[in-house]
XYZ file of C-alpha atoms in Angstrom:
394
model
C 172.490 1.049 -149.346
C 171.660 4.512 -147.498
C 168.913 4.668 -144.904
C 167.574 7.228 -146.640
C 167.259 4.799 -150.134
C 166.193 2.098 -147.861
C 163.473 4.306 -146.310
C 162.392 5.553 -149.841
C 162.098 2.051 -151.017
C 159.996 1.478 -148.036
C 157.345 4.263 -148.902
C 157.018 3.464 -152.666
C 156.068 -0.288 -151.832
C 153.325 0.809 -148.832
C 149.968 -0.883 -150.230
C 146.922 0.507 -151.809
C 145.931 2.887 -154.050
C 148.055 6.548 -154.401
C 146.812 9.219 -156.574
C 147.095 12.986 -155.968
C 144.186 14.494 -153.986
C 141.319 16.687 -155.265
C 139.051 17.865 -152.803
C 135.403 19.801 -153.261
C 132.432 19.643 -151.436
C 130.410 20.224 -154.680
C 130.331 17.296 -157.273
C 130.081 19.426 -160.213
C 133.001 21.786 -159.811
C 135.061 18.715 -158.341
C 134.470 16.945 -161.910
C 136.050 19.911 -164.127
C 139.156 19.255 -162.527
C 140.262 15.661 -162.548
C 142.837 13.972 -164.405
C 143.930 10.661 -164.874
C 145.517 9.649 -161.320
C 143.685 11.669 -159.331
C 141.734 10.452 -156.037
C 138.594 12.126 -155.969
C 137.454 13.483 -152.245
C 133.980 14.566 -152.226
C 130.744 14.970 -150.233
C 127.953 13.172 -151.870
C 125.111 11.152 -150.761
C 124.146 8.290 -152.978
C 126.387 8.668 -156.127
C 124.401 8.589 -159.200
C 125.031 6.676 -162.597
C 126.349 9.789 -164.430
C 128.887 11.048 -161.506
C 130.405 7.626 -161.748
C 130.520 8.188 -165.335
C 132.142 11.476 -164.822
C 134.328 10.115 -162.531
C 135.631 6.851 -164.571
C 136.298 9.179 -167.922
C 138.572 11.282 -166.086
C 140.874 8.400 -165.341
C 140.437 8.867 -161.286
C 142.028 6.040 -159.123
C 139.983 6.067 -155.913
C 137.140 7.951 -154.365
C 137.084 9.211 -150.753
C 133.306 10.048 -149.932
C 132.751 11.756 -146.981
C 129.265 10.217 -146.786
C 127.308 7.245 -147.522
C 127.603 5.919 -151.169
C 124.373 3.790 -150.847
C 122.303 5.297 -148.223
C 119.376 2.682 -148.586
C 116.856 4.876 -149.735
C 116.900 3.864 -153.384
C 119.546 1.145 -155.417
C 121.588 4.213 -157.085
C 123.895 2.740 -159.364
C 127.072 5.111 -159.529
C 128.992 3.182 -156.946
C 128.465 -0.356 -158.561
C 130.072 1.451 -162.001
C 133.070 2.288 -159.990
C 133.805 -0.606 -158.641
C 133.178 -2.352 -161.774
C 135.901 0.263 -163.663
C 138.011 -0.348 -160.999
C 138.111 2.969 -159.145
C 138.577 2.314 -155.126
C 135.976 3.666 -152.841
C 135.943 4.565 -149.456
C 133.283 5.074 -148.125
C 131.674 7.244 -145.237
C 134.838 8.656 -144.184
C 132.883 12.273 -142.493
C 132.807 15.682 -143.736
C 136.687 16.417 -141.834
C 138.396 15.160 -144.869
C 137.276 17.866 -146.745
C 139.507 19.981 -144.057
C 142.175 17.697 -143.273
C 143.476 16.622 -147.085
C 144.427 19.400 -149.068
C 143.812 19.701 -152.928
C 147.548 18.727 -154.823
C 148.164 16.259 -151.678
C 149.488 12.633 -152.398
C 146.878 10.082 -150.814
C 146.986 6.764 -150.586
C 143.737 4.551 -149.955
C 144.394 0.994 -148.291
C 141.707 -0.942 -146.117
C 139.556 1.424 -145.788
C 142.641 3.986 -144.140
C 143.180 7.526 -146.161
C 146.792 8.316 -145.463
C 148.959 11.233 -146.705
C 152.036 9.524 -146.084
C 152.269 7.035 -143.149
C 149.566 9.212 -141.477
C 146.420 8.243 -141.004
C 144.159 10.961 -141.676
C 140.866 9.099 -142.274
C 138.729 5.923 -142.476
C 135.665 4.959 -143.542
C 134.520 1.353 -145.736
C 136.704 -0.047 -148.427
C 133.441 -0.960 -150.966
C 134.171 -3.562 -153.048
C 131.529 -5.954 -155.356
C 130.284 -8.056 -152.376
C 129.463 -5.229 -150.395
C 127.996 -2.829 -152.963
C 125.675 -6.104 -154.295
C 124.589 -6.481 -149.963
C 123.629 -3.018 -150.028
C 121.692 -2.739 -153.410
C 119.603 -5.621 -152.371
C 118.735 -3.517 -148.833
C 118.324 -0.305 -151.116
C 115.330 -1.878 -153.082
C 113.157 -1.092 -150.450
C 112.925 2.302 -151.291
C 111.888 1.932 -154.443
C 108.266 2.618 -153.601
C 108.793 6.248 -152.381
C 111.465 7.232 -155.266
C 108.005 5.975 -157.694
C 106.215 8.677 -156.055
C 108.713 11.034 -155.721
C 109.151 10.726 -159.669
C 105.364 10.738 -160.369
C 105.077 14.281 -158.693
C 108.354 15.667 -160.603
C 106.932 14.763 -163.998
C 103.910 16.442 -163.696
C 106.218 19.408 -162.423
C 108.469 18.822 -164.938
C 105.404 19.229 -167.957
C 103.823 22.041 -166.584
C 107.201 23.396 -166.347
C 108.832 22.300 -170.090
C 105.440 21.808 -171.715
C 106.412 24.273 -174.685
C 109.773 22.855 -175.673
C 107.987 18.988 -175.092
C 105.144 19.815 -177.034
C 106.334 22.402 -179.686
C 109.746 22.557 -179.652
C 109.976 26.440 -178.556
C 113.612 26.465 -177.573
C 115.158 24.016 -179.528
C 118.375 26.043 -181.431
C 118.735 26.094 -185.211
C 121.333 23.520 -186.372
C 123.775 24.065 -189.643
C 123.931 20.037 -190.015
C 121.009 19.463 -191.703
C 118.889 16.297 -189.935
C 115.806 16.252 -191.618
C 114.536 12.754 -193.131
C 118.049 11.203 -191.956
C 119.090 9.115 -189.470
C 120.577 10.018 -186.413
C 123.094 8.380 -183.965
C 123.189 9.305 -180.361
C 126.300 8.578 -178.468
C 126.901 9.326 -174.778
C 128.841 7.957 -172.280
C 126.965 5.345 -170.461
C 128.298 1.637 -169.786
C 130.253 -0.054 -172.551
C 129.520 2.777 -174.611
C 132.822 2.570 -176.556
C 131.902 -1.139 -177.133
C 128.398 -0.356 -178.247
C 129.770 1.840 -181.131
C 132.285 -0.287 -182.513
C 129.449 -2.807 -182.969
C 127.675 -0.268 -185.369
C 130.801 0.177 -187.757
C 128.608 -1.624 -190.390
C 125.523 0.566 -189.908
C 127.416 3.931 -189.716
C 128.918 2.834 -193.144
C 125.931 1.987 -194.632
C 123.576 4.520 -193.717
C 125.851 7.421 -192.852
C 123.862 8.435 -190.168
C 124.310 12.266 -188.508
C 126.529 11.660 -185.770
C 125.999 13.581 -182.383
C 128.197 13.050 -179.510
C 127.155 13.941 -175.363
C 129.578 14.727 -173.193
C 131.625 11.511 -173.122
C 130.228 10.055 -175.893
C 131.685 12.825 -178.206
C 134.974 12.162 -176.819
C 134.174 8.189 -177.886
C 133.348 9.009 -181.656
C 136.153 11.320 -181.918
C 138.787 8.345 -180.873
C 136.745 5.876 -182.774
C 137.567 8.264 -186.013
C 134.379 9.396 -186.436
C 134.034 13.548 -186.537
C 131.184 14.570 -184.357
C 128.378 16.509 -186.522
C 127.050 18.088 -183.359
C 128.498 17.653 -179.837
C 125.779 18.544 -176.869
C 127.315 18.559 -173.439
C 129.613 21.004 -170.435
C 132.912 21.772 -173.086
C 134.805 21.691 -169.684
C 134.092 18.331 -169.490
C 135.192 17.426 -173.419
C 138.692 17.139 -175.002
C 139.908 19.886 -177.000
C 140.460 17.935 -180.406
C 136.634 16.516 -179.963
C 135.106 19.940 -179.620
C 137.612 20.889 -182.814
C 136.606 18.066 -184.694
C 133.027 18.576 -184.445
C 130.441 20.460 -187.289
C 128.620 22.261 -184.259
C 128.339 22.417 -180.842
C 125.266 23.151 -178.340
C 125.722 23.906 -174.850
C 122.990 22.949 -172.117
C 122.322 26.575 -170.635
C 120.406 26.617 -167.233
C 117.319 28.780 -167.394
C 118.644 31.988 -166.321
C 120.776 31.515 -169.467
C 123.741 30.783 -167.734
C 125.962 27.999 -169.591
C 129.012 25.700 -167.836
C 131.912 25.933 -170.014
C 130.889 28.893 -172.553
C 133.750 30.767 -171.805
C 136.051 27.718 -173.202
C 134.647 27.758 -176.061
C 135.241 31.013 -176.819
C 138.878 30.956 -175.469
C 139.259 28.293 -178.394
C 137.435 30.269 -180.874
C 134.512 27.421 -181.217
C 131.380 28.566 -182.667
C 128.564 27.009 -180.334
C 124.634 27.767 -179.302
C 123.318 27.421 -176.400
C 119.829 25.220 -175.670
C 117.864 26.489 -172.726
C 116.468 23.835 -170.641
C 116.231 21.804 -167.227
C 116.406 18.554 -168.729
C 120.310 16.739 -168.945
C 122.466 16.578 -172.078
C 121.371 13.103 -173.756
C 117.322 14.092 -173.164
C 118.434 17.840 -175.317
C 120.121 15.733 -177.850
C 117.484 13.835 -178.618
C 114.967 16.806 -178.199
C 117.719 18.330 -180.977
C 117.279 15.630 -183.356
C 113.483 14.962 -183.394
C 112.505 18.560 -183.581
C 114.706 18.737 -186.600
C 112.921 15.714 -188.485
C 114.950 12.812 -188.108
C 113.601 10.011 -189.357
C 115.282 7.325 -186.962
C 117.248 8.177 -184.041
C 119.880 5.180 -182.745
C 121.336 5.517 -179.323
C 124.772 4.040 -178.044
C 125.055 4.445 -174.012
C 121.518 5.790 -173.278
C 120.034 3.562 -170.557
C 116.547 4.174 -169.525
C 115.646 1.345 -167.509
C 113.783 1.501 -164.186
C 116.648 1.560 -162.360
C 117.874 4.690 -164.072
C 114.743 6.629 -164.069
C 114.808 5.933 -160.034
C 118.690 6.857 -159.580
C 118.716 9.843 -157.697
C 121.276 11.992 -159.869
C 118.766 12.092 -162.113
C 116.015 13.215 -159.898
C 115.525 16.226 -161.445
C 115.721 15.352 -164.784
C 114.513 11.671 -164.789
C 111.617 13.480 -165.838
C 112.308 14.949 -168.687
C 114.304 11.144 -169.380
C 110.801 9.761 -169.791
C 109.025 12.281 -171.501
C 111.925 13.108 -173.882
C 111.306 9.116 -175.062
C 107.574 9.740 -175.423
C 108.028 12.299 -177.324
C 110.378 10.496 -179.757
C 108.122 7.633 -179.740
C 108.599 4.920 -182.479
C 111.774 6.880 -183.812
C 113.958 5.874 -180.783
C 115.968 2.794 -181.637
C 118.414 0.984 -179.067
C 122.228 0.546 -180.363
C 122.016 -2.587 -179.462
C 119.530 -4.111 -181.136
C 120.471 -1.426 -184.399
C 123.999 -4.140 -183.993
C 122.142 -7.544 -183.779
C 119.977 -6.950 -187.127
C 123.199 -5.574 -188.401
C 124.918 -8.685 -187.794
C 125.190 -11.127 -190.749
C 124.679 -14.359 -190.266
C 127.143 -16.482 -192.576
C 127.588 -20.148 -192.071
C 131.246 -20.868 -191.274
C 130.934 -23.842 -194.018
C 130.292 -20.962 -196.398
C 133.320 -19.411 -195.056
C 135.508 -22.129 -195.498
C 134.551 -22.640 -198.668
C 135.126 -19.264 -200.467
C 138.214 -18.931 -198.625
C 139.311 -22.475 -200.234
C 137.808 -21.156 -203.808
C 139.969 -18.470 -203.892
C 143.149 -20.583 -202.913
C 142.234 -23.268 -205.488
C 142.551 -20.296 -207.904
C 145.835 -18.773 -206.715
C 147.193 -22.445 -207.159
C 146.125 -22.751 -210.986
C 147.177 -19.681 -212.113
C 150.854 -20.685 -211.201
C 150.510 -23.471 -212.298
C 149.219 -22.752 -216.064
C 150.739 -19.400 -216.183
C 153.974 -18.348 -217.722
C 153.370 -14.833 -216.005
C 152.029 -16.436 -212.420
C 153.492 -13.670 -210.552
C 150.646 -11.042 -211.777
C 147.788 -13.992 -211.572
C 149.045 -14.397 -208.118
C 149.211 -10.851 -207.389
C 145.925 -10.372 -209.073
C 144.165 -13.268 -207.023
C 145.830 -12.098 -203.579
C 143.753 -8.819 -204.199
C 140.629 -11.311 -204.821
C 141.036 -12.944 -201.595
C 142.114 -9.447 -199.865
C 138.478 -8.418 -200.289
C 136.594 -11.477 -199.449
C 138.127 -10.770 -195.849
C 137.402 -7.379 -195.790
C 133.688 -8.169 -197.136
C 134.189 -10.554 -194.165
C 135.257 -8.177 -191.882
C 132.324 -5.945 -192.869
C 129.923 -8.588 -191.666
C 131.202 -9.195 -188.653
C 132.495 -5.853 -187.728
């Protein structure tokens, strides 16, 4: 074998992680341009829930932060959904990487190292579960000042969005109409995907207006479900989704500026905009209770205390809280839309319809000079007790 075959071999099998470099100090333009096999490298302190979100759905391999992850201050919970997703992160690697690695390189994370090549060009922590649990349990402490930190922005946040809380001022017009029907929420939170393939049975049976955030659209759209309004950065959602949907509303900042307007108009997508400082899943479900819905599910929507106090959200955890006051009574967890969903169907039952039908397959070809059509016609019998099966269960 060549040397130069033997040293080729010798590259491809180096260890770690290899994915092709893109590199922005800013979070939010780094997001609209991942792909799947791409190794994020990015400045930001104490990665919220809905980066790591970001981050997962684009199919990114590792993360290279050039600062802290989990600073202490507060348990932020983006890093923990990395790991868990299987993204590598290295951690605290300094602000040079942002100089040193170019966007379009080839990087490969091992150990903690960042190398383009053989060549060391970084190192910081390899985080894995052990040491992101060690430093959420530190993190806790904080707790206390992101309380009061979130008590002062809500009161900022009313006095501020008291018109749209209060009387909907703001809120766009919608073609889907909402009024006195149900409405599901989907965005992209944990085990979203999951969530909504628990609630086949209730989408069927109610027929509920579907509206899909961000991620969440993308979900409903690969579940086979069309999107009746998509809310959410179109930069940030697939092509066919935004197609697929009835209508979509962009978040605009207040100055009326809206990420991702200018796609939609490339693809000749009708869309509104929806002035506000709150995030996308608090404007969808703004959308859907100032429109009269009379129940509004959510799939991927997590409003613990935990998520109110992760710092991504600081400015809008807010309008998180209030948004669910608002909606009150009408605001219905996936989850627990699933378990009531859920039959419950002895398997003895089971067994014994299953056997019923058999029993009757058997005697027709037995007493039948034309058993062939019996058995063809009791096939189709037992065909839809498993799909009445699969209904329950589903």
């Amino acid at each position: 074998m060549k040397l130069s075959g033997l040293l080729g071999r010798a590259h491809h099998e180096l260890p770690g992680v290899t994915g092709v470099a893109r590199v922005d100090r800013r979070s939010g333009d780094l997001l609209r341009r991942l792909g799947p096999g791409d190794v994020a490298v990015l400045d930001h302190v104490d990665i919220d829930r809905r980066t790591a979100e970001a981050l997962v759905h684009a199919g990114v391999v590792g993360v290279v932060n050039a600062s802290t992850s989990i600073s202490g201050r507060f348990p932020n919970l983006g890093p923990e959904l990395l790991i868990e997703a299987g993204v590598a992160l290295v951690d605290g690697v300094g602000t040079a990487v942002l100089r040193e690695v170019k966007d379009g390189t080839k990087l490969r994370l091992h150990e903690g190292g960042v190398f383009v090549g053989d060549k060391e060009v970084a190192r910081g922590v390899a985080q894995d579960t052990e040491s992101i649990a060690d430093a959420m349990i530190e993190a806790k402490a904080g707790m206390a000042a992101q309380l009061e930190a979130f008590s002062a922005n809500t009161i900022e946040f009313l006095r501020r969005e008291r018109a749209l809380l209060l009387d909907g001022l703001g809120v766009p017009e919608l073609l889907v109409p909402i009024r006195d029907r149900q409405v599901l929420v989907v965005a992209g939170g944990p085990r979203h995907a999951e969530e909504l393939r628990k609630l086949r049975r209730y989408i069927r049976e109610h027929r509920p207006v579907l509206i899909g955030v961000d991620a969440g659209a993308d979900t409903l759209h690969d579940a086979g479900f069309a999107p009746d309004v998509i809310v959410g950065d179109p930069d940030a959602i697939a092509t066919a989704t935004l197609r697929s949907g009835s209508e979509v509303v962009v978040p605009a900042q207040i100055d009326g500026h809206a990420p991702g307007l200018e796609r939609i108009q490339d693809l000749g997508i009708g869309a509104v905009t929806f002035p506000a400082t709150g995030n996308a899943e608090d404007l969808a479900l703004l959308l859907a209770e100032a429109h009269g819905a009379s129940l509004v599910v959510t799939v991927g929507l997590q409003a613990g205390l935990r998520e109110f106090l992760d710092r991504g959200n600081a400015g809008s955890t807010p309008s998180t809280f209030l948004t669910r006051l608002k909606l009150g009574n009408k605001l219905v967890d996936g989850h627990a839309v699933a378990t009531l969903h859920r039959a419950r169907v002895s398997s003895g039952l089971v067994v014994l319809l299953v056997l019923a039908v058999v029993a009757a397959m058997t005697a027709a070809v037995a007493v039948s000079g034309v058993g062939q059509v019996y058995v063809d016609l009791a096939a189709d019998a037992l065909h839809s007790v498993v799909d009445w099966f699969g209904g329950l269960f589903g």
